[in-house]
PDB file of C-alpha atoms in Angstrom:
ATOM      1  CA  LEU A   1    -130.891  13.058-129.905  1.00  0.00           C
ATOM      2  CA  ILE A   2    -129.771  11.412-132.090  1.00  0.00           C
ATOM      3  CA  ASN A   3    -132.856   9.134-133.065  1.00  0.00           C
ATOM      4  CA  ASP A   4    -135.283  12.337-131.960  1.00  0.00           C
ATOM      5  CA  ILE A   5    -133.298  14.544-134.579  1.00  0.00           C
ATOM      6  CA  GLU A   6    -133.302  11.753-137.363  1.00  0.00           C
ATOM      7  CA  ASN A   7    -136.993  11.165-136.517  1.00  0.00           C
ATOM      8  CA  ASN A   8    -137.967  15.039-135.925  1.00  0.00           C
ATOM      9  CA  GLN A   9    -139.334  14.620-132.396  1.00  0.00           C
ATOM     10  CA  PHE A  10    -136.300  16.362-131.158  1.00  0.00           C
ATOM     11  CA  SER A  11    -137.545  19.067-128.678  1.00  0.00           C
ATOM     12  CA  LEU A  12    -134.593  21.020-126.649  1.00  0.00           C
ATOM     13  CA  LEU A  13    -137.156  21.329-123.403  1.00  0.00           C
ATOM     14  CA  LYS A  14    -137.847  18.020-122.721  1.00  0.00           C
ATOM     15  CA  PHE A  15    -134.306  17.693-123.428  1.00  0.00           C
ATOM     16  CA  TYR A  16    -133.548  19.777-120.763  1.00  0.00           C
ATOM     17  CA  GLU A  17    -136.393  18.888-119.185  1.00  0.00           C
ATOM     18  CA  ARG A  18    -135.582  14.842-118.533  1.00  0.00           C
ATOM     19  CA  ARG A  19    -131.231  16.077-118.161  1.00  0.00           C
ATOM     20  CA  ALA A  20    -133.613  18.999-114.790  1.00  0.00           C
ATOM     21  CA  ARG A  21    -134.947  15.310-113.766  1.00  0.00           C
ATOM     22  CA  ARG A  22    -131.527  13.028-113.955  1.00  0.00           C
ATOM     23  CA  ILE A  23    -129.508  15.407-112.331  1.00  0.00           C
ATOM     24  CA  LEU A  24    -131.582  17.972-109.619  1.00  0.00           C
ATOM     25  CA  PRO A  25    -133.241  15.745-107.061  1.00  0.00           C
ATOM     26  CA  ALA A  26    -129.362  13.850-106.595  1.00  0.00           C
ATOM     27  CA  LEU A  27    -128.363  17.591-106.510  1.00  0.00           C
ATOM     28  CA  THR A  28    -130.632  18.642-104.397  1.00  0.00           C
ATOM     29  CA  PHE A  29    -130.046  16.460-101.886  1.00  0.00           C
ATOM     30  CA  MET A  30    -126.704  16.190-101.481  1.00  0.00           C
ATOM     31  CA  ILE A  31    -126.607  20.374-101.281  1.00  0.00           C
ATOM     32  CA  LEU A  32    -128.850  20.163 -98.360  1.00  0.00           C
ATOM     33  CA  VAL A  33    -126.856  17.396 -96.417  1.00  0.00           C
ATOM     34  CA  CYS A  34    -123.740  19.871 -97.105  1.00  0.00           C
ATOM     35  CA  ILE A  35    -125.201  22.667 -95.795  1.00  0.00           C
ATOM     36  CA  PHE A  36    -126.489  20.707 -93.238  1.00  0.00           C
ATOM     37  CA  PHE A  37    -122.537  19.878 -92.214  1.00  0.00           C
ATOM     38  CA  ALA A  38    -120.837  23.314 -93.129  1.00  0.00           C
ATOM     39  CA  TRP A  39    -123.391  24.792 -90.802  1.00  0.00           C
ATOM     40  CA  ASN A  40    -122.543  23.071 -88.150  1.00  0.00           C
ATOM     41  CA  TRP A  41    -118.631  22.847 -88.457  1.00  0.00           C
ATOM     42  CA  MET A  42    -117.851  25.481 -90.903  1.00  0.00           C
ATOM     43  CA  LEU A  43    -115.788  28.436 -89.172  1.00  0.00           C
ATOM     44  CA  PRO A  44    -117.491  31.716 -91.039  1.00  0.00           C
ATOM     45  CA  TRP A  45    -114.755  32.559 -93.204  1.00  0.00           C
ATOM     46  CA  GLN A  46    -114.908  28.800 -94.463  1.00  0.00           C
ATOM     47  CA  ILE A  47    -119.504  29.029 -94.576  1.00  0.00           C
ATOM     48  CA  TYR A  48    -118.305  32.302 -97.212  1.00  0.00           C
ATOM     49  CA  TYR A  49    -116.715  30.184 -99.647  1.00  0.00           C
ATOM     50  CA  PHE A  50    -118.888  27.731 -99.080  1.00  0.00           C
ATOM     51  CA  GLY A  51    -122.031  29.520 -99.372  1.00  0.00           C
ATOM     52  CA  LYS A  52    -120.527  31.150-102.995  1.00  0.00           C
ATOM     53  CA  SER A  53    -119.374  28.211-104.235  1.00  0.00           C
ATOM     54  CA  LEU A  54    -123.310  27.292-104.001  1.00  0.00           C
ATOM     55  CA  ILE A  55    -124.046  29.806-106.149  1.00  0.00           C
ATOM     56  CA  TYR A  56    -121.790  28.429-108.524  1.00  0.00           C
ATOM     57  CA  VAL A  57    -122.723  25.106-108.569  1.00  0.00           C
ATOM     58  CA  SER A  58    -126.237  25.998-108.334  1.00  0.00           C
ATOM     59  CA  LEU A  59    -125.225  27.686-111.817  1.00  0.00           C
ATOM     60  CA  PHE A  60    -123.780  24.103-113.420  1.00  0.00           C
ATOM     61  CA  VAL A  61    -120.460  26.355-113.039  1.00  0.00           C
ATOM     62  CA  SER A  62    -118.341  25.205-110.019  1.00  0.00           C
ATOM     63  CA  ASN A  63    -115.704  23.971-112.359  1.00  0.00           C
ATOM     64  CA  ILE A  64    -114.885  27.959-112.765  1.00  0.00           C
ATOM     65  CA  PHE A  65    -114.872  28.825-109.213  1.00  0.00           C
ATOM     66  CA  PHE A  66    -113.108  25.959-108.022  1.00  0.00           C
ATOM     67  CA  TRP A  67    -110.277  26.360-111.013  1.00  0.00           C
ATOM     68  CA  ARG A  68    -110.270  30.726-109.789  1.00  0.00           C
ATOM     69  CA  THR A  69    -110.318  29.697-105.963  1.00  0.00           C
ATOM     70  CA  GLY A  70    -108.794  25.847-105.640  1.00  0.00           C
ATOM     71  CA  GLY A  71    -105.568  26.942-104.739  1.00  0.00           C
ATOM     72  CA  ASP A  72    -103.324  24.855-106.617  1.00  0.00           C
ATOM     73  CA  GLY A  73    -105.078  21.742-107.327  1.00  0.00           C
ATOM     74  CA  TYR A  74    -107.747  19.582-106.696  1.00  0.00           C
ATOM     75  CA  PHE A  75    -105.252  17.732-104.532  1.00  0.00           C
ATOM     76  CA  THR A  76    -103.990  19.889-101.947  1.00  0.00           C
ATOM     77  CA  PRO A  77    -104.852  20.724 -98.629  1.00  0.00           C
ATOM     78  CA  SER A  78    -106.623  23.853 -99.187  1.00  0.00           C
ATOM     79  CA  VAL A  79    -109.017  21.832-101.560  1.00  0.00           C
ATOM     80  CA  ASP A  80    -110.358  20.364 -97.392  1.00  0.00           C
ATOM     81  CA  ASN A  81    -112.937  22.947 -97.064  1.00  0.00           C
ATOM     82  CA  MET A  82    -114.325  22.471-100.290  1.00  0.00           C
ATOM     83  CA  PRO A  83    -117.101  19.809 -99.414  1.00  0.00           C
ATOM     84  CA  LEU A  84    -119.283  20.306-103.425  1.00  0.00           C
ATOM     85  CA  LEU A  85    -115.348  20.324-105.101  1.00  0.00           C
ATOM     86  CA  HIS A  86    -116.761  16.850-106.263  1.00  0.00           C
ATOM     87  CA  THR A  87    -119.368  19.378-108.060  1.00  0.00           C
ATOM     88  CA  TRP A  88    -116.739  20.652-111.030  1.00  0.00           C
ATOM     89  CA  SER A  89    -116.979  17.667-113.145  1.00  0.00           C
ATOM     90  CA  LEU A  90    -121.052  18.215-114.051  1.00  0.00           C
ATOM     91  CA  GLY A  91    -120.202  21.859-113.887  1.00  0.00           C
ATOM     92  CA  ILE A  92    -118.166  20.196-117.303  1.00  0.00           C
ATOM     93  CA  GLU A  93    -120.887  17.784-118.469  1.00  0.00           C
ATOM     94  CA  GLU A  94    -123.812  20.643-117.898  1.00  0.00           C
ATOM     95  CA  GLN A  95    -121.792  22.583-119.760  1.00  0.00           C
ATOM     96  CA  TYR A  96    -121.698  20.111-122.417  1.00  0.00           C
ATOM     97  CA  TYR A  97    -125.164  19.636-123.269  1.00  0.00           C
ATOM     98  CA  LEU A  98    -126.522  22.789-122.740  1.00  0.00           C
ATOM     99  CA  ILE A  99    -124.059  23.699-126.179  1.00  0.00           C
ATOM    100  CA  PHE A 100    -124.044  20.331-127.714  1.00  0.00           C
ATOM    101  CA  PRO A 101    -127.795  19.529-128.658  1.00  0.00           C
ATOM    102  CA  ILE A 102    -128.110  23.198-130.639  1.00  0.00           C
ATOM    103  CA  PHE A 103    -125.130  22.573-132.066  1.00  0.00           C
ATOM    104  CA  LEU A 104    -126.402  19.300-133.368  1.00  0.00           C
ATOM    105  CA  ILE A 105    -130.092  20.780-134.223  1.00  0.00           C
ATOM    106  CA  LEU A 106    -128.182  23.762-135.888  1.00  0.00           C
ATOM    107  CA  THR A 107    -125.886  21.479-138.218  1.00  0.00           C
ATOM    108  CA  TRP A 108    -128.078  18.217-138.734  1.00  0.00           C
ATOM    109  CA  SER A 109    -128.342  19.529-142.411  1.00  0.00           C
ATOM    110  CA  ILE A 110    -125.064  18.934-143.220  1.00  0.00           C
ATOM    111  CA  GLY A 111    -125.486  15.318-142.821  1.00  0.00           C
ATOM    112  CA  ARG A 112    -125.140  12.249-140.760  1.00  0.00           C
ATOM    113  CA  LYS A 113    -121.646  11.795-141.925  1.00  0.00           C
ATOM    114  CA  LYS A 114    -120.343  14.933-141.901  1.00  0.00           C
ATOM    115  CA  LEU A 115    -121.326  15.725-138.563  1.00  0.00           C
ATOM    116  CA  PHE A 116    -119.188  12.889-137.627  1.00  0.00           C
ATOM    117  CA  PHE A 117    -115.741  14.317-138.610  1.00  0.00           C
ATOM    118  CA  LEU A 118    -116.887  18.112-137.343  1.00  0.00           C
ATOM    119  CA  LEU A 119    -117.160  16.786-134.532  1.00  0.00           C
ATOM    120  CA  LEU A 120    -113.993  14.538-134.409  1.00  0.00           C
ATOM    121  CA  LEU A 121    -111.962  17.064-135.400  1.00  0.00           C
ATOM    122  CA  PHE A 122    -113.182  19.376-132.900  1.00  0.00           C
ATOM    123  CA  GLY A 123    -112.601  16.414-130.359  1.00  0.00           C
ATOM    124  CA  LEU A 124    -109.065  16.879-131.803  1.00  0.00           C
ATOM    125  CA  LEU A 125    -108.621  20.499-131.270  1.00  0.00           C
ATOM    126  CA  SER A 126    -110.145  19.477-127.798  1.00  0.00           C
ATOM    127  CA  LEU A 127    -107.315  16.983-126.972  1.00  0.00           C
ATOM    128  CA  THR A 128    -104.711  18.995-128.762  1.00  0.00           C
ATOM    129  CA  LEU A 129    -105.430  21.278-126.100  1.00  0.00           C
ATOM    130  CA  SER A 130    -105.715  19.430-123.056  1.00  0.00           C
ATOM    131  CA  GLU A 131    -102.305  17.959-123.863  1.00  0.00           C
ATOM    132  CA  TRP A 132    -101.217  22.149-124.376  1.00  0.00           C
ATOM    133  CA  GLY A 133    -103.020  22.594-120.824  1.00  0.00           C
ATOM    134  CA  TRP A 134    -101.519  19.754-119.203  1.00  0.00           C
ATOM    135  CA  ARG A 135     -97.888  21.381-119.405  1.00  0.00           C
ATOM    136  CA  TYR A 136     -97.926  24.696-118.922  1.00  0.00           C
ATOM    137  CA  GLU A 137    -102.239  25.377-117.420  1.00  0.00           C
ATOM    138  CA  ASN A 138    -102.660  22.107-114.934  1.00  0.00           C
ATOM    139  CA  ILE A 139    -105.022  23.737-113.186  1.00  0.00           C
ATOM    140  CA  ALA A 140    -107.099  25.199-115.745  1.00  0.00           C
ATOM    141  CA  ASN A 141    -106.644  22.604-118.078  1.00  0.00           C
ATOM    142  CA  PHE A 142    -108.405  19.760-115.066  1.00  0.00           C
ATOM    143  CA  TYR A 143    -111.625  22.162-115.084  1.00  0.00           C
ATOM    144  CA  LEU A 144    -112.057  23.261-117.517  1.00  0.00           C
ATOM    145  CA  THR A 145    -114.404  22.418-120.431  1.00  0.00           C
ATOM    146  CA  PRO A 146    -112.568  23.052-123.113  1.00  0.00           C
ATOM    147  CA  THR A 147    -109.706  20.840-122.003  1.00  0.00           C
ATOM    148  CA  ARG A 148    -112.086  18.033-121.606  1.00  0.00           C
ATOM    149  CA  ALA A 149    -114.262  17.848-124.414  1.00  0.00           C
ATOM    150  CA  TRP A 150    -112.550  15.933-125.743  1.00  0.00           C
ATOM    151  CA  GLU A 151    -113.576  12.855-123.417  1.00  0.00           C
ATOM    152  CA  LEU A 152    -117.354  13.907-123.779  1.00  0.00           C
ATOM    153  CA  ILE A 153    -117.186  13.818-127.457  1.00  0.00           C
ATOM    154  CA  CYS A 154    -115.808  10.324-127.974  1.00  0.00           C
ATOM    155  CA  GLY A 155    -118.966   9.131-125.918  1.00  0.00           C
ATOM    156  CA  SER A 156    -120.994  11.162-128.578  1.00  0.00           C
ATOM    157  CA  LEU A 157    -119.318   9.553-131.231  1.00  0.00           C
ATOM    158  CA  ALA A 158    -119.594   6.346-130.081  1.00  0.00           C
ATOM    159  CA  ALA A 159    -123.147   7.069-129.655  1.00  0.00           C
ATOM    160  CA  PHE A 160    -123.044   7.967-133.459  1.00  0.00           C
ATOM    161  CA  ILE A 161    -121.437   4.978-134.233  1.00  0.00           C
ATOM    162  CA  ILE A 162    -123.744   3.133-132.541  1.00  0.00           C
ATOM    163  CA  THR A 163    -127.224   4.811-133.838  1.00  0.00           C
ATOM    164  CA  LYS A 164    -125.930   4.451-137.163  1.00  0.00           C
ATOM    165  CA  LYS A 165    -124.967   0.027-137.075  1.00  0.00           C
ATOM    166  CA  LYS A 166    -128.356  -0.353-134.873  1.00  0.00           C
ATOM    167  CA  ILE A 167    -126.310  -1.883-131.927  1.00  0.00           C
ATOM    168  CA  LYS A 168    -128.676  -2.583-129.155  1.00  0.00           C
ATOM    169  CA  ALA A 169    -127.513  -1.572-125.514  1.00  0.00           C
ATOM    170  CA  SER A 170    -125.739  -3.961-123.990  1.00  0.00           C
ATOM    171  CA  ASN A 171    -123.241  -4.469-120.686  1.00  0.00           C
ATOM    172  CA  LEU A 172    -120.807  -6.297-122.794  1.00  0.00           C
ATOM    173  CA  TYR A 173    -120.424  -3.266-124.831  1.00  0.00           C
ATOM    174  CA  SER A 174    -120.313  -1.352-121.677  1.00  0.00           C
TER     175      SER A 174
END
């Protein structure tokens, strides 16, 4: 993203196309496998909730669905009947990547250094919200993007540092 924007080669459509080509084949395969097993082993009321979760997964908002319907949390017995529960993190990731490129395009003109510190500020705000959330709204804190954004922002800040210093990709750095 950073290199494409700096070189005036960034296309929002191409960015989302690359994301779709990376995510959709594996997601589709996993959903089809889950549908097969759900159809054969789930009770009607379980199929109903599974069907609802399919819709939310397809819209990349499964984290919101599971937050609202997941019971007392990710590791409770009530989640045993939710085969798509693990897609909550994909929902967060895709929500971030829906907003982040647009944010970069709209704010790039303020300069790379100011943008870095603006991202750092947003990351600190998200981390602060997460610190508050685990004490008072722990289920929402686990599932929702605002309290998880700091994790993705850390990766974005690392990308800023790597592209600024012209560090090449390396397993050692990873």
